[in-house]
Amino acid sequence: MLKLSTDRATRWLAKPLAFLLCLLPAAWLLAGFADLAGFAHWPAATLGANPVEKIQDTLGIWGLRLLLTTLTVTPLRELLGWPRLLLFRRMLGLFAFFYISMHFLFYLFVDQSLDWRELLKDVAKRPYITVGFTALLLLIPLAVTSTKRAMRRMGRGWQRLHRLVYPAAILGCTHFYWQVKADIREPLVYVLVLAVLLGWRLYRYRRRAGRGRAEQDARQYQQAARTGLPVEPLPE
Amino acid sequence: MRIRPSEITPEPVYRSRREFLAGIAGLGAAAAFAQTSSAEQVMNVMLIERLQYKHNARYSTTEAANSLADITGYNNFYEFGTGKDDPARNAGSLRPRPWSVVVDGECEDKGRYTLEDLLKPHALEERIYRLRCVEAWSMVIPWVGFPLGDLVKRLKPTSRAKYVEFTTLMDLKQMPGQRSHVLDWPYLEALRMDEAMHPLAILAVGLYGKVLPNQNGAPLRLVVPWKYGFKSIKSIVRIRFTERMPATTWALSAPSEYGFYANVNPEVDHPRWSQKRERRIGSDSFLSRQPTAKFNGYAAEVASLYSGMDLARNF
């Protein structure tokens, strides 16, 4: 009998399922493209009157959603006590990177029609493009060092490097927020989710730092007591 | 027995008759009859619905018009939601008949006009215009309407009238998008008097020869083809003549991004995106953008209105 709570079940059942789920937006876009090009008729997958905008927005929004989902893995793992959630984190992060890269490549090749001069002007002149592009640049080293080998070789440096995901997520939300015309409700939802995710980390960090200091003080006191040196009393 | 095509009541006509009669029943017949006889109103409704018009070739582009599906399924009308397909989905709650327009401010013929009275003297024409949205997409739309200037003249503005201001309906029941404070409702737009008198500026009541669908600004909307689309205010309930430049909705919402004039101009970028090129909706080359023309290609007709003005400052 296959027990659902084992590593094996996670690896061979839950993970492939999550993989397929992450592919759904891309599959939907492909179906929409087939519908548009006349290969097939799928009204449900229609890209509408402005297919370029639809594809561009869909890739971007799923990139941001998956990036935020990646950031929920650690909090959920600790709050629910499900250590196996960690097994999904790399896959979610790489899918986020996939959608965000496609979002950029689509902008480059289709929206800007590979017009490098216009593109560079856009990146320099338009703040929302500047921050979006920076977010993508920050994610590249994370994707490159996502292998087990890189993780082993880099040791503690790996974790430090991968903290770049925080500024990338902040810039990604800013990118969304800055390009809407008047209706900021939707980007605001993403900003709030990110604030909760980052706020939880800050809270945990400060609590740990506080606990760490207390433990260190206690250790020093015991050591000093053992060696018989005079010590100051512990602060209350 | 053969039925000639001319004997068949066109769909919009019988539909509007039914809606009109249902409307009377709903309102309470007494109240409706107190104003005008129902027979007269039915006749007026028919006058509008028939949409007899002449094609105006002089002021029409020969570019391929967008499909009715694109024009009615992809547009901005924030009163019904901020998504491009929201107007088509939600505009069913708008009741464009009966409709009236209040005329006030610096003019002689102030008052409340029924839509029928407002339209009666004007011959309708078809104008196929380019529409350029401030969001850098564009369409070609066959409007049916009449010159705004003809109505302005009829209302006899005084010598103090320098601007014409238009107001969209404000009604949370009919326009559910107004429940969220995305913009400062009701929607306001305005033109300088010489802009309003320009023969290209029209009031539209139809689209593709039929009565204007709700989502496109029924029953009466402005169309100013050399300005960004947001100037062409929809579902108008008030026309006011003023001496001072009126505050307009988008300019109030983001003064650094949207100005009073809002003339289509590839040389003046939106602070957040380029206005040099546009994506023509529904065209075969939809993957690439085409260059945007100054005044949306109507420079020969309207550039003189702005001679001597710094268009980068008066954007």
PDB file of C-alpha atoms in Angstrom, chain B residues 5 21-22 29 35 46 60 85 91 94 96 101 110 117 121 153 159 186 197 252 261-262 267-268 273 305-306:
ATOM      1  CA  PRO B   5     -38.200  43.114 -46.949  1.00  0.00           C
ATOM      2  CA  LEU B  21     -44.007  49.353 -23.456  1.00  0.00           C
ATOM      3  CA  ALA B  22     -42.517  47.278 -20.670  1.00  0.00           C
ATOM      4  CA  ALA B  29     -48.674  54.192 -16.867  1.00  0.00           C
ATOM      5  CA  GLN B  35     -45.785  63.858 -19.986  1.00  0.00           C
ATOM      6  CA  MET B  46     -39.207  54.346 -33.989  1.00  0.00           C
ATOM      7  CA  SER B  60     -14.717  58.630 -43.452  1.00  0.00           C
ATOM      8  CA  ASP B  85     -14.735  42.695 -21.553  1.00  0.00           C
ATOM      9  CA  ALA B  91     -23.938  46.898 -19.597  1.00  0.00           C
ATOM     10  CA  LEU B  94     -28.326  50.233 -18.514  1.00  0.00           C
ATOM     11  CA  PRO B  96     -31.154  53.797 -22.553  1.00  0.00           C
ATOM     12  CA  VAL B 101     -30.485  65.321 -21.463  1.00  0.00           C
ATOM     13  CA  LYS B 110     -31.691  75.633 -21.388  1.00  0.00           C
ATOM     14  CA  ASP B 117     -36.497  66.074 -29.132  1.00  0.00           C
ATOM     15  CA  PRO B 121     -33.929  67.977 -36.384  1.00  0.00           C
ATOM     16  CA  LYS B 153     -25.767  76.108 -32.592  1.00  0.00           C
ATOM     17  CA  SER B 159     -20.949  84.998 -25.917  1.00  0.00           C
ATOM     18  CA  PRO B 186     -19.932  60.976 -12.561  1.00  0.00           C
ATOM     19  CA  MET B 197     -17.878  73.265 -33.516  1.00  0.00           C
ATOM     20  CA  LEU B 252      -8.517  64.996 -12.115  1.00  0.00           C
ATOM     21  CA  TYR B 261      -6.687  68.413 -24.578  1.00  0.00           C
ATOM     22  CA  ALA B 262      -5.645  64.747 -24.899  1.00  0.00           C
ATOM     23  CA  GLU B 267       5.643  63.085 -29.942  1.00  0.00           C
ATOM     24  CA  VAL B 268       4.278  63.379 -26.401  1.00  0.00           C
ATOM     25  CA  TRP B 273       4.395  54.325 -21.786  1.00  0.00           C
ATOM     26  CA  LEU B 305      -7.154  74.680 -33.892  1.00  0.00           C
ATOM     27  CA  TYR B 306      -3.945  74.445 -31.910  1.00  0.00           C
TER      28      TYR B 306
END
